[in-house]
């Protein structure tokens, strides 16, 4: 195991600004239970690791780390739209900009909470006025809260949000996903054909790209290689995506190594079409996700 704890004391909390990959500013957060790295770019958590455990999050060795580019891995914050949109960047523009750190606070139980705000983005000019902030709480587990407020005096905000989490696993063929039995999904590999999940648990032997709808439930990822269960709990989220690009798509993605599909699984929580949100002027939408682990 890569021991990022070796030189750190096991008591107290600390937060420091560091220069991350590509020279981008990154916050390193230490708590007695864990360490986390959060880039201002995209408000993207790229690393979370509990003491004595493997890292929770996967980041591609081929990822770009540059203004205007998406980081391939960790937890991309997706808004105001999810997926492809003609002439526009995939998965919205929030992950392409450096967010602003607005708050650092210690919470009871040796947790650290950071709040980042989406800056003014040129792409937002075509949208009703809105403000977005992302709170990241680091402790024995990792919690995220993405809030979007419609600050427009008159226009309704049609919004999709997603915390597009890339989990690190010991080996995809030894992974099982539970919590989606009997849930309806749109199969992105068959032109979004509507289907219903029959497998339980779900196992992986080929490309999977499914948008589960109308599901508020938690999902668990059992990773037999690393003897770990990852629990993904969510609030105010009706959509879950499960994605692994497998071999051919890995080869097509320039910012992803050909064999990295073996070491990751995306389980993404949010509100994506057809669970897109309609946020009235003055109203706010908040998505919460909590990630925890236990031995398998
Ligand atoms: C997933 C989609 O959410 O994101 C996949 O379901 C897509 O279809 C993947 O390939 C990665 O998207 P991007 O834009 O980060 O390459």
PDB file of C-alpha atoms and ligand atoms in Angstrom:
ATOM      1  CA  UNK A   1       0.000   0.000   0.000  1.00  0.00           C
ATOM      2  CA  UNK A   2       1.202   3.492  -0.777  1.00  0.00           C
ATOM      3  CA  UNK A   3       1.544   4.916   2.751  1.00  0.00           C
ATOM      4  CA  UNK A   4       0.840   8.626   2.516  1.00  0.00           C
ATOM      5  CA  UNK A   5       0.573   8.719   6.322  1.00  0.00           C
ATOM      6  CA  UNK A   6       4.174   7.816   7.084  1.00  0.00           C
ATOM      7  CA  UNK A   7       5.320  11.331   7.978  1.00  0.00           C
ATOM      8  CA  UNK A   8       2.102  12.596   9.576  1.00  0.00           C
ATOM      9  CA  UNK A   9       1.100  12.650  13.232  1.00  0.00           C
ATOM     10  CA  UNK A  10      -2.044  10.735  14.108  1.00  0.00           C
ATOM     11  CA  UNK A  11      -3.537  13.510  16.255  1.00  0.00           C
ATOM     12  CA  UNK A  12      -5.240  16.764  15.248  1.00  0.00           C
ATOM     13  CA  UNK A  13      -6.274  18.171  11.898  1.00  0.00           C
ATOM     14  CA  UNK A  14      -4.444  20.317   9.372  1.00  0.00           C
ATOM     15  CA  UNK A  15      -5.103  21.942   6.030  1.00  0.00           C
ATOM     16  CA  UNK A  16      -2.388  23.243   3.731  1.00  0.00           C
ATOM     17  CA  UNK A  17      -2.235  24.711   0.266  1.00  0.00           C
ATOM     18  CA  UNK A  18       0.118  22.741  -1.967  1.00  0.00           C
ATOM     19  CA  UNK A  19       1.092  22.795  -5.607  1.00  0.00           C
ATOM     20  CA  UNK A  20      -0.654  19.862  -7.212  1.00  0.00           C
ATOM     21  CA  UNK A  21      -0.153  18.198 -10.565  1.00  0.00           C
ATOM     22  CA  UNK A  22       0.134  20.560 -13.527  1.00  0.00           C
ATOM     23  CA  UNK A  23       1.045  23.302 -11.026  1.00  0.00           C
ATOM     24  CA  UNK A  24      -2.626  23.603  -9.989  1.00  0.00           C
ATOM     25  CA  UNK A  25      -3.396  24.680  -6.410  1.00  0.00           C
ATOM     26  CA  UNK A  26      -4.487  21.836  -4.191  1.00  0.00           C
ATOM     27  CA  UNK A  27      -5.603  21.609  -0.569  1.00  0.00           C
ATOM     28  CA  UNK A  28      -4.192  18.764   1.494  1.00  0.00           C
ATOM     29  CA  UNK A  29      -6.377  17.914   4.481  1.00  0.00           C
ATOM     30  CA  UNK A  30      -5.225  15.692   7.323  1.00  0.00           C
ATOM     31  CA  UNK A  31      -7.386  14.313  10.085  1.00  0.00           C
ATOM     32  CA  UNK A  32      -6.535  11.612  12.624  1.00  0.00           C
ATOM     33  CA  UNK A  33      -8.528   9.163  10.479  1.00  0.00           C
ATOM     34  CA  UNK A  34      -7.739  10.189   6.906  1.00  0.00           C
ATOM     35  CA  UNK A  35      -6.081  12.350   4.292  1.00  0.00           C
ATOM     36  CA  UNK A  36      -7.728  14.115   1.343  1.00  0.00           C
ATOM     37  CA  UNK A  37      -6.583  16.191  -1.628  1.00  0.00           C
ATOM     38  CA  UNK A  38      -8.943  18.754  -3.114  1.00  0.00           C
ATOM     39  CA  UNK A  39      -8.097  20.768  -6.220  1.00  0.00           C
ATOM     40  CA  UNK A  40      -9.624  24.224  -6.585  1.00  0.00           C
ATOM     41  CA  UNK A  41      -9.910  23.237 -10.246  1.00  0.00           C
ATOM     42  CA  UNK A  42     -13.394  21.781 -10.469  1.00  0.00           C
ATOM     43  CA  UNK A  43     -13.646  21.667  -6.642  1.00  0.00           C
ATOM     44  CA  UNK A  44     -12.425  18.188  -7.369  1.00  0.00           C
ATOM     45  CA  UNK A  45     -11.512  15.745  -4.620  1.00  0.00           C
ATOM     46  CA  UNK A  46      -8.782  13.575  -6.123  1.00  0.00           C
ATOM     47  CA  UNK A  47      -7.677  11.616  -3.078  1.00  0.00           C
ATOM     48  CA  UNK A  48      -9.231  10.282   0.102  1.00  0.00           C
ATOM     49  CA  UNK A  49      -7.609   7.573   2.153  1.00  0.00           C
ATOM     50  CA  UNK A  50      -8.380   6.276   5.607  1.00  0.00           C
ATOM     51  CA  UNK A  51      -5.395   5.344   7.729  1.00  0.00           C
ATOM     52  CA  UNK A  52      -4.476   1.716   7.112  1.00  0.00           C
ATOM     53  CA  UNK A  53      -6.621   1.434   3.969  1.00  0.00           C
ATOM     54  CA  UNK A  54      -6.149   1.610   0.238  1.00  0.00           C
ATOM     55  CA  UNK A  55      -7.095   4.940  -1.421  1.00  0.00           C
ATOM     56  CA  UNK A  56     -10.838   5.339  -1.977  1.00  0.00           C
ATOM     57  CA  UNK A  57     -10.597   7.238  -5.259  1.00  0.00           C
ATOM     58  CA  UNK A  58      -9.092   6.433  -8.639  1.00  0.00           C
ATOM     59  CA  UNK A  59      -7.293   9.034 -10.769  1.00  0.00           C
ATOM     60  CA  UNK A  60      -5.900   8.138 -14.179  1.00  0.00           C
ATOM     61  CA  UNK A  61      -2.137   8.309 -14.618  1.00  0.00           C
ATOM     62  CA  UNK A  62      -2.931   9.920 -18.011  1.00  0.00           C
ATOM     63  CA  UNK A  63      -5.171  12.662 -16.609  1.00  0.00           C
ATOM     64  CA  UNK A  64      -4.622  16.225 -17.648  1.00  0.00           C
ATOM     65  CA  UNK A  65      -4.334  18.803 -14.903  1.00  0.00           C
ATOM     66  CA  UNK A  66      -4.909  22.120 -16.638  1.00  0.00           C
ATOM     67  CA  UNK A  67      -7.302  25.048 -16.708  1.00  0.00           C
ATOM     68  CA  UNK A  68     -10.121  24.318 -19.139  1.00  0.00           C
ATOM     69  CA  UNK A  69      -9.574  20.523 -19.017  1.00  0.00           C
ATOM     70  CA  UNK A  70     -11.369  17.913 -16.932  1.00  0.00           C
ATOM     71  CA  UNK A  71      -9.404  15.883 -14.398  1.00  0.00           C
ATOM     72  CA  UNK A  72      -9.965  12.182 -15.162  1.00  0.00           C
ATOM     73  CA  UNK A  73     -10.743  10.703 -11.774  1.00  0.00           C
ATOM     74  CA  UNK A  74     -11.576  11.563  -8.193  1.00  0.00           C
ATOM     75  CA  UNK A  75     -14.970  13.238  -7.879  1.00  0.00           C
ATOM     76  CA  UNK A  76     -15.763  15.532 -10.812  1.00  0.00           C
ATOM     77  CA  UNK A  77     -18.548  17.964  -9.900  1.00  0.00           C
ATOM     78  CA  UNK A  78     -20.997  17.917 -12.773  1.00  0.00           C
ATOM     79  CA  UNK A  79     -23.385  20.796 -13.447  1.00  0.00           C
ATOM     80  CA  UNK A  80     -25.444  22.401 -14.915  1.00  0.00           C
ATOM     81  CA  UNK A  81     -25.905  19.531 -17.368  1.00  0.00           C
ATOM     82  CA  UNK A  82     -24.859  15.897 -17.466  1.00  0.00           C
ATOM     83  CA  UNK A  83     -23.580  14.052 -20.532  1.00  0.00           C
ATOM     84  CA  UNK A  84     -23.061  15.253 -24.056  1.00  0.00           C
ATOM     85  CA  UNK A  85     -24.580  18.484 -25.341  1.00  0.00           C
ATOM     86  CA  UNK A  86     -24.012  19.615 -28.900  1.00  0.00           C
ATOM     87  CA  UNK A  87     -21.284  22.205 -29.262  1.00  0.00           C
ATOM     88  CA  UNK A  88     -20.693  22.245 -25.510  1.00  0.00           C
ATOM     89  CA  UNK A  89     -18.309  20.476 -23.160  1.00  0.00           C
ATOM     90  CA  UNK A  90     -19.338  17.042 -21.878  1.00  0.00           C
ATOM     91  CA  UNK A  91     -20.827  17.090 -18.355  1.00  0.00           C
ATOM     92  CA  UNK A  92     -21.157  20.874 -18.045  1.00  0.00           C
ATOM     93  CA  UNK A  93     -18.606  23.575 -17.402  1.00  0.00           C
ATOM     94  CA  UNK A  94     -18.220  23.517 -13.607  1.00  0.00           C
ATOM     95  CA  UNK A  95     -15.434  20.926 -13.709  1.00  0.00           C
ATOM     96  CA  UNK A  96     -13.385  23.050 -16.122  1.00  0.00           C
ATOM     97  CA  UNK A  97     -12.856  26.063 -13.854  1.00  0.00           C
ATOM     98  CA  UNK A  98     -10.986  26.805 -10.628  1.00  0.00           C
ATOM     99  CA  UNK A  99     -13.470  27.244  -7.765  1.00  0.00           C
ATOM    100  CA  UNK A 100     -12.871  29.697  -4.907  1.00  0.00           C
ATOM    101  CA  UNK A 101     -12.226  28.526  -1.371  1.00  0.00           C
ATOM    102  CA  UNK A 102     -14.684  30.344   0.884  1.00  0.00           C
ATOM    103  CA  UNK A 103     -14.536  28.517   4.232  1.00  0.00           C
ATOM    104  CA  UNK A 104     -12.439  26.107   6.266  1.00  0.00           C
ATOM    105  CA  UNK A 105     -13.880  24.845   9.556  1.00  0.00           C
ATOM    106  CA  UNK A 106     -13.128  22.118  12.060  1.00  0.00           C
ATOM    107  CA  UNK A 107     -16.185  20.120  13.062  1.00  0.00           C
ATOM    108  CA  UNK A 108     -16.678  17.955  16.153  1.00  0.00           C
ATOM    109  CA  UNK A 109     -15.125  14.519  15.815  1.00  0.00           C
ATOM    110  CA  UNK A 110     -11.908  15.779  14.197  1.00  0.00           C
ATOM    111  CA  UNK A 111     -13.549  16.500  10.872  1.00  0.00           C
ATOM    112  CA  UNK A 112     -12.611  19.328   8.502  1.00  0.00           C
ATOM    113  CA  UNK A 113     -15.178  21.047   6.307  1.00  0.00           C
ATOM    114  CA  UNK A 114     -14.152  23.088   3.273  1.00  0.00           C
ATOM    115  CA  UNK A 115     -16.530  25.118   1.150  1.00  0.00           C
ATOM    116  CA  UNK A 116     -15.747  26.083  -2.439  1.00  0.00           C
ATOM    117  CA  UNK A 117     -17.760  28.376  -4.670  1.00  0.00           C
ATOM    118  CA  UNK A 118     -18.123  28.257  -8.430  1.00  0.00           C
ATOM    119  CA  UNK A 119     -16.602  31.464  -9.875  1.00  0.00           C
ATOM    120  CA  UNK A 120     -18.241  33.514 -12.594  1.00  0.00           C
ATOM    121  CA  UNK A 121     -17.943  31.433 -15.746  1.00  0.00           C
ATOM    122  CA  UNK A 122     -18.336  32.842 -19.262  1.00  0.00           C
ATOM    123  CA  UNK A 123     -20.457  29.807 -20.209  1.00  0.00           C
ATOM    124  CA  UNK A 124     -22.997  30.733 -17.517  1.00  0.00           C
ATOM    125  CA  UNK A 125     -24.029  33.857 -19.473  1.00  0.00           C
ATOM    126  CA  UNK A 126     -26.613  31.824 -21.415  1.00  0.00           C
ATOM    127  CA  UNK A 127     -28.124  30.472 -18.208  1.00  0.00           C
ATOM    128  CA  UNK A 128     -30.471  31.937 -15.628  1.00  0.00           C
ATOM    129  CA  UNK A 129     -28.329  33.442 -12.854  1.00  0.00           C
ATOM    130  CA  UNK A 130     -27.289  30.823 -10.343  1.00  0.00           C
ATOM    131  CA  UNK A 131     -24.731  30.253  -7.605  1.00  0.00           C
ATOM    132  CA  UNK A 132     -23.136  26.911  -6.788  1.00  0.00           C
ATOM    133  CA  UNK A 133     -21.118  25.793  -3.815  1.00  0.00           C
ATOM    134  CA  UNK A 134     -19.580  22.497  -2.885  1.00  0.00           C
ATOM    135  CA  UNK A 135     -18.834  21.529   0.713  1.00  0.00           C
ATOM    136  CA  UNK A 136     -16.379  18.702   1.360  1.00  0.00           C
ATOM    137  CA  UNK A 137     -16.182  17.167   4.845  1.00  0.00           C
ATOM    138  CA  UNK A 138     -13.142  15.025   5.578  1.00  0.00           C
ATOM    139  CA  UNK A 139     -13.016  12.692   8.570  1.00  0.00           C
ATOM    140  CA  UNK A 140     -13.487   9.005   9.113  1.00  0.00           C
ATOM    141  CA  UNK A 141     -15.597   9.170   5.964  1.00  0.00           C
ATOM    142  CA  UNK A 142     -15.907  11.625   3.089  1.00  0.00           C
ATOM    143  CA  UNK A 143     -19.067  13.716   2.713  1.00  0.00           C
ATOM    144  CA  UNK A 144     -19.985  16.125  -0.055  1.00  0.00           C
ATOM    145  CA  UNK A 145     -22.797  18.619  -0.377  1.00  0.00           C
ATOM    146  CA  UNK A 146     -23.444  20.359  -3.678  1.00  0.00           C
ATOM    147  CA  UNK A 147     -25.878  23.288  -3.476  1.00  0.00           C
ATOM    148  CA  UNK A 148     -27.151  25.288  -6.405  1.00  0.00           C
ATOM    149  CA  UNK A 149     -29.277  28.397  -5.832  1.00  0.00           C
ATOM    150  CA  UNK A 150     -31.344  30.001  -8.529  1.00  0.00           C
ATOM    151  CA  UNK A 151     -30.583  33.702  -8.004  1.00  0.00           C
ATOM    152  CA  UNK A 152     -32.356  34.793 -11.168  1.00  0.00           C
ATOM    153  CA  UNK A 153     -35.235  37.190 -10.515  1.00  0.00           C
ATOM    154  CA  UNK A 154     -37.502  35.561 -13.079  1.00  0.00           C
ATOM    155  CA  UNK A 155     -36.196  32.510 -14.901  1.00  0.00           C
ATOM    156  CA  UNK A 156     -36.524  28.881 -13.838  1.00  0.00           C
ATOM    157  CA  UNK A 157     -33.284  26.890 -13.779  1.00  0.00           C
ATOM    158  CA  UNK A 158     -33.337  23.487 -15.527  1.00  0.00           C
ATOM    159  CA  UNK A 159     -30.541  21.743 -13.716  1.00  0.00           C
ATOM    160  CA  UNK A 160     -28.715  18.435 -13.689  1.00  0.00           C
ATOM    161  CA  UNK A 161     -26.170  17.705 -10.964  1.00  0.00           C
ATOM    162  CA  UNK A 162     -23.856  14.783 -10.375  1.00  0.00           C
ATOM    163  CA  UNK A 163     -20.950  13.803  -8.146  1.00  0.00           C
ATOM    164  CA  UNK A 164     -19.244  11.575 -10.705  1.00  0.00           C
ATOM    165  CA  UNK A 165     -17.198   9.449  -8.326  1.00  0.00           C
ATOM    166  CA  UNK A 166     -14.358   7.244  -9.611  1.00  0.00           C
ATOM    167  CA  UNK A 167     -13.702   4.567  -6.975  1.00  0.00           C
ATOM    168  CA  UNK A 168     -10.391   2.724  -6.818  1.00  0.00           C
ATOM    169  CA  UNK A 169     -10.745  -1.072  -6.705  1.00  0.00           C
ATOM    170  CA  UNK A 170      -8.256  -3.917  -6.442  1.00  0.00           C
ATOM    171  CA  UNK A 171      -9.639  -5.643  -9.541  1.00  0.00           C
ATOM    172  CA  UNK A 172     -12.871  -4.987 -11.454  1.00  0.00           C
ATOM    173  CA  UNK A 173     -13.561  -8.687 -12.023  1.00  0.00           C
ATOM    174  CA  UNK A 174     -13.760  -9.150  -8.255  1.00  0.00           C
ATOM    175  CA  UNK A 175     -16.211  -6.302  -7.705  1.00  0.00           C
ATOM    176  CA  UNK A 176     -19.904  -6.649  -6.858  1.00  0.00           C
ATOM    177  CA  UNK A 177     -22.385  -3.778  -6.769  1.00  0.00           C
ATOM    178  CA  UNK A 178     -25.559  -4.036  -4.691  1.00  0.00           C
ATOM    179  CA  UNK A 179     -28.530  -1.756  -4.220  1.00  0.00           C
ATOM    180  CA  UNK A 180     -29.911  -1.513  -7.744  1.00  0.00           C
ATOM    181  CA  UNK A 181     -32.042  -4.656  -8.048  1.00  0.00           C
ATOM    182  CA  UNK A 182     -35.374  -4.030  -9.800  1.00  0.00           C
ATOM    183  CA  UNK A 183     -34.375  -0.414 -10.532  1.00  0.00           C
ATOM    184  CA  UNK A 184     -35.123   0.950 -14.008  1.00  0.00           C
ATOM    185  CA  UNK A 185     -32.228   2.245 -16.066  1.00  0.00           C
ATOM    186  CA  UNK A 186     -31.378   3.747 -19.425  1.00  0.00           C
ATOM    187  CA  UNK A 187     -28.687   1.748 -21.189  1.00  0.00           C
ATOM    188  CA  UNK A 188     -26.226   4.220 -22.717  1.00  0.00           C
ATOM    189  CA  UNK A 189     -24.708   1.363 -24.733  1.00  0.00           C
ATOM    190  CA  UNK A 190     -28.042   0.782 -26.494  1.00  0.00           C
ATOM    191  CA  UNK A 191     -29.153   4.294 -27.296  1.00  0.00           C
ATOM    192  CA  UNK A 192     -30.611   4.829 -23.814  1.00  0.00           C
ATOM    193  CA  UNK A 193     -32.987   1.862 -24.146  1.00  0.00           C
ATOM    194  CA  UNK A 194     -35.092   1.561 -20.964  1.00  0.00           C
ATOM    195  CA  UNK A 195     -34.404  -1.646 -19.017  1.00  0.00           C
ATOM    196  CA  UNK A 196     -34.792  -3.006 -15.493  1.00  0.00           C
ATOM    197  CA  UNK A 197     -31.954  -4.407 -13.411  1.00  0.00           C
ATOM    198  CA  UNK A 198     -32.293  -8.115 -12.768  1.00  0.00           C
ATOM    199  CA  UNK A 199     -28.754  -8.975 -11.609  1.00  0.00           C
ATOM    200  CA  UNK A 200     -28.039  -8.803  -7.897  1.00  0.00           C
ATOM    201  CA  UNK A 201     -25.253  -8.394  -7.214  1.00  0.00           C
ATOM    202  CA  UNK A 202     -24.048  -6.773 -10.402  1.00  0.00           C
ATOM    203  CA  UNK A 203     -20.670  -8.085 -11.668  1.00  0.00           C
ATOM    204  CA  UNK A 204     -18.386  -6.802 -14.403  1.00  0.00           C
ATOM    205  CA  UNK A 205     -17.098  -8.591 -17.477  1.00  0.00           C
ATOM    206  CA  UNK A 206     -17.717  -6.000 -20.203  1.00  0.00           C
ATOM    207  CA  UNK A 207     -18.397  -2.295 -20.732  1.00  0.00           C
ATOM    208  CA  UNK A 208     -21.235  -0.945 -18.580  1.00  0.00           C
ATOM    209  CA  UNK A 209     -22.810   2.500 -18.863  1.00  0.00           C
ATOM    210  CA  UNK A 210     -26.187   2.689 -17.141  1.00  0.00           C
ATOM    211  CA  UNK A 211     -28.231   5.596 -15.867  1.00  0.00           C
ATOM    212  CA  UNK A 212     -30.491   4.287 -13.095  1.00  0.00           C
ATOM    213  CA  UNK A 213     -33.538   6.479 -12.514  1.00  0.00           C
ATOM    214  CA  UNK A 214     -35.938   7.193  -9.658  1.00  0.00           C
ATOM    215  CA  UNK A 215     -33.638   5.583  -7.121  1.00  0.00           C
ATOM    216  CA  UNK A 216     -32.893   7.337  -3.810  1.00  0.00           C
ATOM    217  CA  UNK A 217     -31.195   4.256  -2.368  1.00  0.00           C
ATOM    218  CA  UNK A 218     -27.648   3.674  -1.177  1.00  0.00           C
ATOM    219  CA  UNK A 219     -25.330   1.518  -3.292  1.00  0.00           C
ATOM    220  CA  UNK A 220     -22.578  -0.751  -1.970  1.00  0.00           C
ATOM    221  CA  UNK A 221     -19.458  -1.791  -3.851  1.00  0.00           C
ATOM    222  CA  UNK A 222     -17.860  -4.963  -2.529  1.00  0.00           C
ATOM    223  CA  UNK A 223     -14.239  -5.209  -3.608  1.00  0.00           C
ATOM    224  CA  UNK A 224     -13.083  -8.749  -2.858  1.00  0.00           C
ATOM    225  CA  UNK A 225      -9.507  -8.039  -3.978  1.00  0.00           C
ATOM    226  CA  UNK A 226      -9.069  -5.335  -1.341  1.00  0.00           C
ATOM    227  CA  UNK A 227     -11.500  -6.975   1.147  1.00  0.00           C
ATOM    228  CA  UNK A 228     -13.472  -3.775   1.397  1.00  0.00           C
ATOM    229  CA  UNK A 229     -17.068  -2.596   1.066  1.00  0.00           C
ATOM    230  CA  UNK A 230     -17.607   0.982  -0.074  1.00  0.00           C
ATOM    231  CA  UNK A 231     -20.992   2.425   0.852  1.00  0.00           C
ATOM    232  CA  UNK A 232     -22.422   5.294  -1.210  1.00  0.00           C
ATOM    233  CA  UNK A 233     -25.267   6.999   0.653  1.00  0.00           C
ATOM    234  CA  UNK A 234     -27.107   9.902  -0.863  1.00  0.00           C
ATOM    235  CA  UNK A 235     -29.803  12.473  -0.175  1.00  0.00           C
ATOM    236  CA  UNK A 236     -31.879  14.453  -2.648  1.00  0.00           C
ATOM    237  CA  UNK A 237     -30.614  12.321  -5.498  1.00  0.00           C
ATOM    238  CA  UNK A 238     -32.808  10.172  -7.720  1.00  0.00           C
ATOM    239  CA  UNK A 239     -30.232   9.063 -10.299  1.00  0.00           C
ATOM    240  CA  UNK A 240     -27.247   6.731 -10.074  1.00  0.00           C
ATOM    241  CA  UNK A 241     -24.842   5.977 -12.916  1.00  0.00           C
ATOM    242  CA  UNK A 242     -22.678   2.864 -12.990  1.00  0.00           C
ATOM    243  CA  UNK A 243     -19.879   3.098 -15.547  1.00  0.00           C
ATOM    244  CA  UNK A 244     -16.819   1.096 -16.503  1.00  0.00           C
ATOM    245  CA  UNK A 245     -15.367   1.748 -19.973  1.00  0.00           C
ATOM    246  CA  UNK A 246     -13.799  -1.715 -20.298  1.00  0.00           C
ATOM    247  CA  UNK A 247     -11.193  -2.346 -23.026  1.00  0.00           C
ATOM    248  CA  UNK A 248     -12.225  -0.642 -26.272  1.00  0.00           C
ATOM    249  CA  UNK A 249     -13.444   2.621 -24.702  1.00  0.00           C
ATOM    250  CA  UNK A 250     -10.351   2.775 -22.463  1.00  0.00           C
ATOM    251  CA  UNK A 251      -8.259   2.617 -25.635  1.00  0.00           C
ATOM    252  CA  UNK A 252     -10.305   5.430 -27.184  1.00  0.00           C
ATOM    253  CA  UNK A 253      -9.987   7.791 -24.206  1.00  0.00           C
ATOM    254  CA  UNK A 254      -6.780   9.839 -24.572  1.00  0.00           C
ATOM    255  CA  UNK A 255      -6.592  10.660 -20.859  1.00  0.00           C
ATOM    256  CA  UNK A 256      -6.975   7.076 -19.608  1.00  0.00           C
ATOM    257  CA  UNK A 257      -4.506   4.162 -19.785  1.00  0.00           C
ATOM    258  CA  UNK A 258      -5.574   1.076 -21.735  1.00  0.00           C
ATOM    259  CA  UNK A 259      -5.648  -1.158 -18.666  1.00  0.00           C
ATOM    260  CA  UNK A 260      -6.934   1.283 -16.048  1.00  0.00           C
ATOM    261  CA  UNK A 261     -10.496  -0.005 -16.428  1.00  0.00           C
ATOM    262  CA  UNK A 262      -9.317  -2.914 -14.263  1.00  0.00           C
ATOM    263  CA  UNK A 263      -8.755  -0.648 -11.271  1.00  0.00           C
ATOM    264  CA  UNK A 264     -11.821   1.621 -11.181  1.00  0.00           C
ATOM    265  CA  UNK A 265     -15.589   1.730 -11.091  1.00  0.00           C
ATOM    266  CA  UNK A 266     -17.711   4.851 -11.334  1.00  0.00           C
ATOM    267  CA  UNK A 267     -20.826   4.982  -9.174  1.00  0.00           C
ATOM    268  CA  UNK A 268     -22.248   8.457  -9.683  1.00  0.00           C
ATOM    269  CA  UNK A 269     -24.983  10.089  -7.624  1.00  0.00           C
ATOM    270  CA  UNK A 270     -27.109  12.978  -8.773  1.00  0.00           C
ATOM    271  CA  UNK A 271     -30.162  14.172 -10.583  1.00  0.00           C
ATOM    272  CA  UNK A 272     -29.747  13.569 -14.258  1.00  0.00           C
ATOM    273  CA  UNK A 273     -32.269  13.518 -17.058  1.00  0.00           C
ATOM    274  CA  UNK A 274     -35.019  12.214 -16.664  1.00  0.00           C
ATOM    275  CA  UNK A 275     -34.573  13.185 -12.986  1.00  0.00           C
ATOM    276  CA  UNK A 276     -33.365  16.658 -13.930  1.00  0.00           C
ATOM    277  CA  UNK A 277     -34.372  19.394 -11.491  1.00  0.00           C
ATOM    278  CA  UNK A 278     -36.502  22.466 -12.025  1.00  0.00           C
ATOM    279  CA  UNK A 279     -35.334  25.146  -9.613  1.00  0.00           C
ATOM    280  CA  UNK A 280     -37.655  28.131  -9.232  1.00  0.00           C
ATOM    281  CA  UNK A 281     -36.287  31.677  -8.785  1.00  0.00           C
ATOM    282  CA  UNK A 282     -35.110  32.011  -5.172  1.00  0.00           C
ATOM    283  CA  UNK A 283     -35.055  28.240  -4.596  1.00  0.00           C
ATOM    284  CA  UNK A 284     -32.090  25.985  -3.927  1.00  0.00           C
ATOM    285  CA  UNK A 285     -31.255  22.355  -4.743  1.00  0.00           C
ATOM    286  CA  UNK A 286     -28.834  20.435  -2.527  1.00  0.00           C
ATOM    287  CA  UNK A 287     -27.329  17.044  -3.280  1.00  0.00           C
ATOM    288  CA  UNK A 288     -25.579  15.154  -0.458  1.00  0.00           C
ATOM    289  CA  UNK A 289     -23.343  12.105  -0.770  1.00  0.00           C
ATOM    290  CA  UNK A 290     -21.530  10.224   2.027  1.00  0.00           C
ATOM    291  CA  UNK A 291     -18.815   7.699   1.262  1.00  0.00           C
ATOM    292  CA  UNK A 292     -17.726   5.217   3.901  1.00  0.00           C
ATOM    293  CA  UNK A 293     -15.860   1.930   3.963  1.00  0.00           C
ATOM    294  CA  UNK A 294     -15.801  -1.231   6.071  1.00  0.00           C
ATOM    295  CA  UNK A 295     -13.990  -4.535   5.807  1.00  0.00           C
ATOM    296  CA  UNK A 296     -15.617  -7.068   3.462  1.00  0.00           C
TER     297      UNK A 296
HETATM  298  C1  LIG B   1     -20.250   8.761 -17.479  1.00  0.00           C
HETATM  299  C2  LIG B   1     -21.050   8.496 -18.722  1.00  0.00           C
HETATM  300  O1  LIG B   1     -21.042   9.404 -16.540  1.00  0.00           O
HETATM  301  O2  LIG B   1     -19.139   9.597 -17.800  1.00  0.00           O
HETATM  302  C3  LIG B   1     -20.171   7.867 -19.779  1.00  0.00           C
HETATM  303  O3  LIG B   1     -22.136   7.661 -18.394  1.00  0.00           O
HETATM  304  C4  LIG B   1     -18.970   8.765 -20.047  1.00  0.00           C
HETATM  305  O4  LIG B   1     -20.918   7.694 -20.985  1.00  0.00           O
HETATM  306  C5  LIG B   1     -18.256   9.023 -18.730  1.00  0.00           C
HETATM  307  O5  LIG B   1     -18.109   8.142 -20.972  1.00  0.00           O
HETATM  308  C6  LIG B   1     -17.042   9.931 -18.859  1.00  0.00           C
HETATM  309  O6  LIG B   1     -17.394  11.137 -19.440  1.00  0.00           O
HETATM  310  P1  LIG B   1     -16.281  12.223 -19.769  1.00  0.00           P
HETATM  311  O7  LIG B   1     -16.989  13.383 -20.396  1.00  0.00           O
HETATM  312  O8  LIG B   1     -15.646  12.599 -18.459  1.00  0.00           O
HETATM  313  O9  LIG B   1     -15.302  11.546 -20.691  1.00  0.00           O
END
